């Protein structure tokens, strides 16, 4: 389950940031009628906000994997 969560969240993060870099190529400042640097900042903030669920999911996957490793190490008999 931990690997699945990490793969899904990584794919989501790649999709979000790939969309951000593709969005940088479009002339958004003319379409949105905002200053030249404002469109880039707006795209960056949108990408950061959309990345938060992916990062949280990745961290949860890491936590699940760590808990499983701790549980498995505690079940082994001490020598």
PDB file of N, CA and C in Angstrom:
ATOM      1  N   UNK A   1       0.819  -1.192   0.000  1.00  0.00           N
ATOM      2  CA  UNK A   1       0.000   0.000   0.000  1.00  0.00           C
ATOM      3  C   UNK A   1       0.863   1.255   0.000  1.00  0.00           C
ATOM      4  N   UNK A   2       1.972   1.221   0.728  1.00  0.00           N
ATOM      5  CA  UNK A   2       2.842   2.394   0.785  1.00  0.00           C
ATOM      6  C   UNK A   2       3.407   2.708  -0.592  1.00  0.00           C
ATOM      7  N   UNK A   3       3.814   1.690  -1.320  1.00  0.00           N
ATOM      8  CA  UNK A   3       4.366   1.911  -2.658  1.00  0.00           C
ATOM      9  C   UNK A   3       3.289   2.472  -3.591  1.00  0.00           C
ATOM     10  N   UNK A   4       2.076   1.967  -3.480  1.00  0.00           N
ATOM     11  CA  UNK A   4       0.984   2.471  -4.313  1.00  0.00           C
ATOM     12  C   UNK A   4       0.729   3.950  -4.045  1.00  0.00           C
ATOM     13  N   UNK A   5       0.674   4.333  -2.775  1.00  0.00           N
ATOM     14  CA  UNK A   5       0.448   5.737  -2.425  1.00  0.00           C
ATOM     15  C   UNK A   5       1.566   6.626  -2.954  1.00  0.00           C
ATOM     16  N   UNK A   6       2.796   6.162  -2.843  1.00  0.00           N
ATOM     17  CA  UNK A   6       3.921   6.954  -3.328  1.00  0.00           C
ATOM     18  C   UNK A   6       3.897   7.099  -4.843  1.00  0.00           C
ATOM     19  N   UNK A   7       3.543   6.033  -5.548  1.00  0.00           N
ATOM     20  CA  UNK A   7       3.492   6.090  -7.011  1.00  0.00           C
ATOM     21  C   UNK A   7       2.384   7.028  -7.480  1.00  0.00           C
ATOM     22  N   UNK A   8       1.212   6.910  -6.877  1.00  0.00           N
ATOM     23  CA  UNK A   8       0.092   7.763  -7.273  1.00  0.00           C
ATOM     24  C   UNK A   8       0.387   9.228  -6.970  1.00  0.00           C
ATOM     25  N   UNK A   9       0.918   9.506  -5.792  1.00  0.00           N
ATOM     26  CA  UNK A   9       1.204  10.897  -5.441  1.00  0.00           C
ATOM     27  C   UNK A   9       2.337  11.455  -6.291  1.00  0.00           C
ATOM     28  N   UNK A  10       3.318  10.650  -6.625  1.00  0.00           N
ATOM     29  CA  UNK A  10       4.401  11.117  -7.492  1.00  0.00           C
ATOM     30  C   UNK A  10       3.892  11.426  -8.892  1.00  0.00           C
ATOM     31  N   UNK A  11       3.018  10.576  -9.407  1.00  0.00           N
ATOM     32  CA  UNK A  11       2.440  10.828 -10.731  1.00  0.00           C
ATOM     33  C   UNK A  11       1.610  12.111 -10.721  1.00  0.00           C
ATOM     34  N   UNK A  12       0.882  12.329  -9.644  1.00  0.00           N
ATOM     35  CA  UNK A  12       0.083  13.553  -9.524  1.00  0.00           C
ATOM     36  C   UNK A  12       0.982  14.785  -9.476  1.00  0.00           C
ATOM     37  N   UNK A  13       2.064  14.717  -8.702  1.00  0.00           N
ATOM     38  CA  UNK A  13       2.979  15.854  -8.612  1.00  0.00           C
ATOM     39  C   UNK A  13       3.656  16.134  -9.946  1.00  0.00           C
ATOM     40  N   UNK A  14       4.033  15.089 -10.660  1.00  0.00           N
ATOM     41  CA  UNK A  14       4.634  15.276 -11.983  1.00  0.00           C
ATOM     42  C   UNK A  14       3.624  15.943 -12.913  1.00  0.00           C
ATOM     43  N   UNK A  15       2.381  15.529 -12.861  1.00  0.00           N
ATOM     44  CA  UNK A  15       1.348  16.115 -13.701  1.00  0.00           C
ATOM     45  C   UNK A  15       1.141  17.602 -13.379  1.00  0.00           C
ATOM     46  N   UNK A  16       1.099  17.935 -12.094  1.00  0.00           N
ATOM     47  CA  UNK A  16       0.886  19.327 -11.685  1.00  0.00           C
ATOM     48  C   UNK A  16       2.041  20.210 -12.159  1.00  0.00           C
ATOM     49  N   UNK A  17       3.273  19.780 -11.918  1.00  0.00           N
ATOM     50  CA  UNK A  17       4.408  20.630 -12.271  1.00  0.00           C
ATOM     51  C   UNK A  17       4.681  20.638 -13.768  1.00  0.00           C
ATOM     52  N   UNK A  18       4.341  19.572 -14.457  1.00  0.00           N
ATOM     53  CA  UNK A  18       4.441  19.581 -15.914  1.00  0.00           C
ATOM     54  C   UNK A  18       3.430  20.572 -16.490  1.00  0.00           C
ATOM     55  N   UNK A  19       2.239  20.602 -15.926  1.00  0.00           N
ATOM     56  CA  UNK A  19       1.235  21.582 -16.349  1.00  0.00           C
ATOM     57  C   UNK A  19       1.709  23.010 -16.081  1.00  0.00           C
ATOM     58  N   UNK A  20       2.391  23.211 -14.964  1.00  0.00           N
ATOM     59  CA  UNK A  20       2.934  24.530 -14.647  1.00  0.00           C
ATOM     60  C   UNK A  20       3.945  24.972 -15.700  1.00  0.00           C
ATOM     61  N   UNK A  21       4.880  24.085 -16.055  1.00  0.00           N
ATOM     62  CA  UNK A  21       5.893  24.462 -17.031  1.00  0.00           C
ATOM     63  C   UNK A  21       5.306  24.639 -18.429  1.00  0.00           C
ATOM     64  N   UNK A  22       4.294  23.864 -18.759  1.00  0.00           N
ATOM     65  CA  UNK A  22       3.610  24.071 -20.034  1.00  0.00           C
ATOM     66  C   UNK A  22       2.848  25.392 -20.005  1.00  0.00           C
ATOM     67  N   UNK A  23       2.261  25.708 -18.871  1.00  0.00           N
ATOM     68  CA  UNK A  23       1.543  26.970 -18.721  1.00  0.00           C
ATOM     69  C   UNK A  23       2.431  28.184 -18.824  1.00  0.00           C
ATOM     70  N   UNK A  24       3.705  28.030 -18.474  1.00  0.00           N
ATOM     71  CA  UNK A  24       4.637  29.155 -18.605  1.00  0.00           C
ATOM     72  C   UNK A  24       4.874  29.523 -20.068  1.00  0.00           C
ATOM     73  N   UNK A  25       4.672  28.576 -20.961  1.00  0.00           N
ATOM     74  CA  UNK A  25       4.900  28.831 -22.382  1.00  0.00           C
ATOM     75  C   UNK A  25       3.770  29.653 -23.012  1.00  0.00           C
ATOM     76  N   UNK A  26       2.596  29.640 -22.400  1.00  0.00           N
ATOM     77  CA  UNK A  26       1.442  30.353 -22.961  1.00  0.00           C
ATOM     78  C   UNK A  26       1.495  31.827 -22.563  1.00  0.00           C
ATOM     79  N   UNK A  27       1.078  32.702 -23.447  1.00  0.00           N
ATOM     80  CA  UNK A  27       1.051  34.145 -23.122  1.00  0.00           C
ATOM     81  C   UNK A  27      -0.180  34.493 -22.281  1.00  0.00           C
ATOM     82  N   UNK A  28      -0.151  34.158 -21.012  1.00  0.00           N
ATOM     83  CA  UNK A  28      -1.322  34.363 -20.153  1.00  0.00           C
ATOM     84  C   UNK A  28      -1.538  35.807 -19.743  1.00  0.00           C
ATOM     85  N   UNK A  29      -0.484  36.612 -19.715  1.00  0.00           N
ATOM     86  CA  UNK A  29      -0.643  37.986 -19.233  1.00  0.00           C
ATOM     87  C   UNK A  29      -1.591  38.785 -20.129  1.00  0.00           C
ATOM     88  N   UNK A  30      -1.587  38.498 -21.435  1.00  0.00           N
ATOM     89  CA  UNK A  30      -2.520  39.186 -22.334  1.00  0.00           C
ATOM     90  C   UNK A  30      -3.947  38.709 -22.101  1.00  0.00           C
ATOM     91  N   UNK A  31      -4.117  37.406 -21.918  1.00  0.00           N
ATOM     92  CA  UNK A  31      -5.463  36.861 -21.772  1.00  0.00           C
ATOM     93  C   UNK A  31      -6.098  37.229 -20.440  1.00  0.00           C
ATOM     94  N   UNK A  32      -5.300  37.253 -19.376  1.00  0.00           N
ATOM     95  CA  UNK A  32      -5.833  37.561 -18.054  1.00  0.00           C
ATOM     96  C   UNK A  32      -5.834  39.048 -17.743  1.00  0.00           C
ATOM     97  N   UNK A  33      -5.183  39.840 -18.579  1.00  0.00           N
ATOM     98  CA  UNK A  33      -5.055  41.289 -18.410  1.00  0.00           C
ATOM     99  C   UNK A  33      -4.483  41.650 -17.045  1.00  0.00           C
ATOM    100  N   UNK A  34      -3.356  41.020 -16.715  1.00  0.00           N
ATOM    101  CA  UNK A  34      -2.631  41.330 -15.485  1.00  0.00           C
ATOM    102  C   UNK A  34      -1.205  41.675 -15.873  1.00  0.00           C
ATOM    103  N   UNK A  35      -0.433  42.280 -14.983  1.00  0.00           N
ATOM    104  CA  UNK A  35       0.946  42.624 -15.311  1.00  0.00           C
ATOM    105  C   UNK A  35       1.753  41.402 -15.749  1.00  0.00           C
ATOM    106  N   UNK A  36       2.859  41.652 -16.442  1.00  0.00           N
ATOM    107  CA  UNK A  36       3.648  40.586 -17.054  1.00  0.00           C
ATOM    108  C   UNK A  36       4.106  39.544 -16.040  1.00  0.00           C
ATOM    109  N   UNK A  37       4.673  39.933 -14.916  1.00  0.00           N
ATOM    110  CA  UNK A  37       5.148  38.981 -13.919  1.00  0.00           C
ATOM    111  C   UNK A  37       4.033  38.353 -13.107  1.00  0.00           C
ATOM    112  N   UNK A  38       2.864  38.947 -13.127  1.00  0.00           N
ATOM    113  CA  UNK A  38       1.753  38.449 -12.317  1.00  0.00           C
ATOM    114  C   UNK A  38       1.235  37.093 -12.760  1.00  0.00           C
ATOM    115  N   UNK A  39       1.255  36.850 -14.058  1.00  0.00           N
ATOM    116  CA  UNK A  39       0.761  35.563 -14.562  1.00  0.00           C
ATOM    117  C   UNK A  39       1.662  34.424 -14.098  1.00  0.00           C
ATOM    118  N   UNK A  40       2.968  34.655 -14.102  1.00  0.00           N
ATOM    119  CA  UNK A  40       3.904  33.631 -13.653  1.00  0.00           C
ATOM    120  C   UNK A  40       3.730  33.349 -12.165  1.00  0.00           C
ATOM    121  N   UNK A  41       3.570  34.387 -11.389  1.00  0.00           N
ATOM    122  CA  UNK A  41       3.366  34.216  -9.947  1.00  0.00           C
ATOM    123  C   UNK A  41       2.047  33.504  -9.674  1.00  0.00           C
ATOM    124  N   UNK A  42       1.019  33.857 -10.434  1.00  0.00           N
ATOM    125  CA  UNK A  42      -0.282  33.209 -10.270  1.00  0.00           C
ATOM    126  C   UNK A  42      -0.199  31.721 -10.610  1.00  0.00           C
ATOM    127  N   UNK A  43       0.466  31.376 -11.705  1.00  0.00           N
ATOM    128  CA  UNK A  43       0.646  29.972 -12.064  1.00  0.00           C
ATOM    129  C   UNK A  43       1.439  29.217 -11.001  1.00  0.00           C
ATOM    130  N   UNK A  44       2.478  29.858 -10.477  1.00  0.00           N
ATOM    131  CA  UNK A  44       3.295  29.220  -9.447  1.00  0.00           C
ATOM    132  C   UNK A  44       2.474  28.961  -8.185  1.00  0.00           C
ATOM    133  N   UNK A  45       1.678  29.925  -7.764  1.00  0.00           N
ATOM    134  CA  UNK A  45       0.856  29.738  -6.566  1.00  0.00           C
ATOM    135  C   UNK A  45      -0.191  28.643  -6.773  1.00  0.00           C
ATOM    136  N   UNK A  46      -0.761  28.578  -7.965  1.00  0.00           N
ATOM    137  CA  UNK A  46      -1.720  27.506  -8.259  1.00  0.00           C
ATOM    138  C   UNK A  46      -1.036  26.149  -8.198  1.00  0.00           C
ATOM    139  N   UNK A  47       0.177  26.059  -8.764  1.00  0.00           N
ATOM    140  CA  UNK A  47       0.910  24.787  -8.749  1.00  0.00           C
ATOM    141  C   UNK A  47       1.270  24.380  -7.323  1.00  0.00           C
ATOM    142  N   UNK A  48       1.671  25.335  -6.509  1.00  0.00           N
ATOM    143  CA  UNK A  48       2.011  25.026  -5.112  1.00  0.00           C
ATOM    144  C   UNK A  48       0.767  24.558  -4.356  1.00  0.00           C
ATOM    145  N   UNK A  49      -0.349  25.246  -4.544  1.00  0.00           N
ATOM    146  CA  UNK A  49      -1.570  24.851  -3.850  1.00  0.00           C
ATOM    147  C   UNK A  49      -2.061  23.472  -4.301  1.00  0.00           C
ATOM    148  N   UNK A  50      -1.915  23.176  -5.587  1.00  0.00           N
ATOM    149  CA  UNK A  50      -2.328  21.863  -6.072  1.00  0.00           C
ATOM    150  C   UNK A  50      -1.348  20.765  -5.653  1.00  0.00           C
ATOM    151  N   UNK A  51      -0.134  21.134  -5.285  1.00  0.00           N
ATOM    152  CA  UNK A  51       0.861  20.146  -4.868  1.00  0.00           C
ATOM    153  C   UNK A  51       0.681  19.694  -3.428  1.00  0.00           C
ATOM    154  N   UNK A  52       0.010  20.482  -2.625  1.00  0.00           N
ATOM    155  CA  UNK A  52      -0.136  20.163  -1.205  1.00  0.00           C
ATOM    156  C   UNK A  52      -0.796  18.795  -0.979  1.00  0.00           C
ATOM    157  N   UNK A  53      -1.900  18.452  -1.654  1.00  0.00           N
ATOM    158  CA  UNK A  53      -2.470  17.105  -1.434  1.00  0.00           C
ATOM    159  C   UNK A  53      -1.525  15.988  -1.865  1.00  0.00           C
ATOM    160  N   UNK A  54      -0.779  16.192  -2.953  1.00  0.00           N
ATOM    161  CA  UNK A  54       0.165  15.171  -3.406  1.00  0.00           C
ATOM    162  C   UNK A  54       1.290  14.952  -2.420  1.00  0.00           C
ATOM    163  N   UNK A  55       1.788  16.034  -1.849  1.00  0.00           N
ATOM    164  CA  UNK A  55       2.861  15.930  -0.851  1.00  0.00           C
ATOM    165  C   UNK A  55       2.341  15.253   0.413  1.00  0.00           C
ATOM    166  N   UNK A  56       1.127  15.599   0.826  1.00  0.00           N
ATOM    167  CA  UNK A  56       0.544  14.966   2.010  1.00  0.00           C
ATOM    168  C   UNK A  56       0.327  13.472   1.782  1.00  0.00           C
ATOM    169  N   UNK A  57      -0.124  13.102   0.588  1.00  0.00           N
ATOM    170  CA  UNK A  57      -0.327  11.698   0.269  1.00  0.00           C
ATOM    171  C   UNK A  57       0.995  10.938   0.237  1.00  0.00           C
ATOM    172  N   UNK A  58       2.028  11.574  -0.320  1.00  0.00           N
ATOM    173  CA  UNK A  58       3.346  10.943  -0.349  1.00  0.00           C
ATOM    174  C   UNK A  58       3.876  10.737   1.077  1.00  0.00           C
ATOM    175  N   UNK A  59       3.696  11.745   1.928  1.00  0.00           N
ATOM    176  CA  UNK A  59       4.145  11.626   3.315  1.00  0.00           C
ATOM    177  C   UNK A  59       3.371  10.540   4.054  1.00  0.00           C
ATOM    178  N   UNK A  60       2.077  10.427   3.794  1.00  0.00           N
ATOM    179  CA  UNK A  60       1.289   9.369   4.414  1.00  0.00           C
ATOM    180  C   UNK A  60       1.763   7.999   3.948  1.00  0.00           C
ATOM    181  N   UNK A  61       2.100   7.872   2.665  1.00  0.00           N
ATOM    182  CA  UNK A  61       2.642   6.618   2.162  1.00  0.00           C
ATOM    183  C   UNK A  61       3.956   6.267   2.822  1.00  0.00           C
ATOM    184  N   UNK A  62       4.795   7.269   3.053  1.00  0.00           N
ATOM    185  CA  UNK A  62       6.061   7.040   3.746  1.00  0.00           C
ATOM    186  C   UNK A  62       5.803   6.595   5.184  1.00  0.00           C
ATOM    187  N   UNK A  63       4.834   7.217   5.828  1.00  0.00           N
ATOM    188  CA  UNK A  63       4.486   6.853   7.205  1.00  0.00           C
ATOM    189  C   UNK A  63       3.979   5.418   7.285  1.00  0.00           C
ATOM    190  N   UNK A  64       3.137   5.037   6.343  1.00  0.00           N
ATOM    191  CA  UNK A  64       2.612   3.668   6.315  1.00  0.00           C
ATOM    192  C   UNK A  64       3.755   2.670   6.152  1.00  0.00           C
ATOM    193  N   UNK A  65       4.691   2.960   5.267  1.00  0.00           N
ATOM    194  CA  UNK A  65       5.839   2.075   5.068  1.00  0.00           C
ATOM    195  C   UNK A  65       6.722   1.989   6.299  1.00  0.00           C
ATOM    196  N   UNK A  66       6.931   3.112   6.975  1.00  0.00           N
ATOM    197  CA  UNK A  66       7.760   3.109   8.183  1.00  0.00           C
ATOM    198  C   UNK A  66       7.102   2.339   9.321  1.00  0.00           C
ATOM    199  N   UNK A  67       5.792   2.504   9.478  1.00  0.00           N
ATOM    200  CA  UNK A  67       5.077   1.783  10.530  1.00  0.00           C
ATOM    201  C   UNK A  67       5.136   0.283  10.271  1.00  0.00           C
ATOM    202  N   UNK A  68       5.004  -0.113   9.011  1.00  0.00           N
ATOM    203  CA  UNK A  68       5.093  -1.537   8.674  1.00  0.00           C
ATOM    204  C   UNK A  68       6.491  -2.071   8.986  1.00  0.00           C
ATOM    205  N   UNK A  69       7.524  -1.302   8.671  1.00  0.00           N
ATOM    206  CA  UNK A  69       8.888  -1.745   8.951  1.00  0.00           C
ATOM    207  C   UNK A  69       9.134  -1.865  10.455  1.00  0.00           C
ATOM    208  N   UNK A  70       8.616  -0.926  11.224  1.00  0.00           N
ATOM    209  CA  UNK A  70       8.769  -0.979  12.679  1.00  0.00           C
ATOM    210  C   UNK A  70       8.020  -2.179  13.245  1.00  0.00           C
ATOM    211  N   UNK A  71       6.806  -2.395  12.766  1.00  0.00           N
ATOM    212  CA  UNK A  71       6.008  -3.519  13.244  1.00  0.00           C
ATOM    213  C   UNK A  71       6.683  -4.852  12.920  1.00  0.00           C
ATOM    214  N   UNK A  72       7.236  -4.970  11.714  1.00  0.00           N
ATOM    215  CA  UNK A  72       7.907  -6.204  11.334  1.00  0.00           C
ATOM    216  C   UNK A  72       9.189  -6.426  12.132  1.00  0.00           C
ATOM    217  N   UNK A  73       9.901  -5.363  12.460  1.00  0.00           N
ATOM    218  CA  UNK A  73      11.127  -5.527  13.228  1.00  0.00           C
ATOM    219  C   UNK A  73      10.831  -5.871  14.681  1.00  0.00           C
ATOM    220  N   UNK A  74       9.697  -5.448  15.199  1.00  0.00           N
ATOM    221  CA  UNK A  74       9.336  -5.774  16.580  1.00  0.00           C
ATOM    222  C   UNK A  74       8.833  -7.209  16.708  1.00  0.00           C
ATOM    223  N   UNK A  75       8.303  -7.771  15.666  1.00  0.00           N
ATOM    224  CA  UNK A  75       7.786  -9.143  15.719  1.00  0.00           C
ATOM    225  C   UNK A  75       8.883 -10.190  15.655  1.00  0.00           C
ATOM    226  N   UNK A  76      10.044  -9.829  15.153  1.00  0.00           N
ATOM    227  CA  UNK A  76      11.130 -10.788  15.057  1.00  0.00           C
ATOM    228  C   UNK A  76      11.689 -11.062  16.443  1.00  0.00           C
ATOM    229  N   UNK A  77      11.999 -12.315  16.747  1.00  0.00           N
ATOM    230  CA  UNK A  77      12.524 -12.630  18.087  1.00  0.00           C
ATOM    231  C   UNK A  77      13.911 -12.023  18.287  1.00  0.00           C
ATOM    232  N   UNK A  78      14.146 -11.574  19.496  1.00  0.00           N
ATOM    233  CA  UNK A  78      15.450 -11.002  19.852  1.00  0.00           C
ATOM    234  C   UNK A  78      16.478 -12.109  20.017  1.00  0.00           C
ATOM    235  N   UNK A  79      17.683 -11.873  19.567  1.00  0.00           N
ATOM    236  CA  UNK A  79      18.750 -12.878  19.717  1.00  0.00           C
ATOM    237  C   UNK A  79      19.815 -12.399  20.648  1.00  0.00           C
TER     238      UNK A  79
END
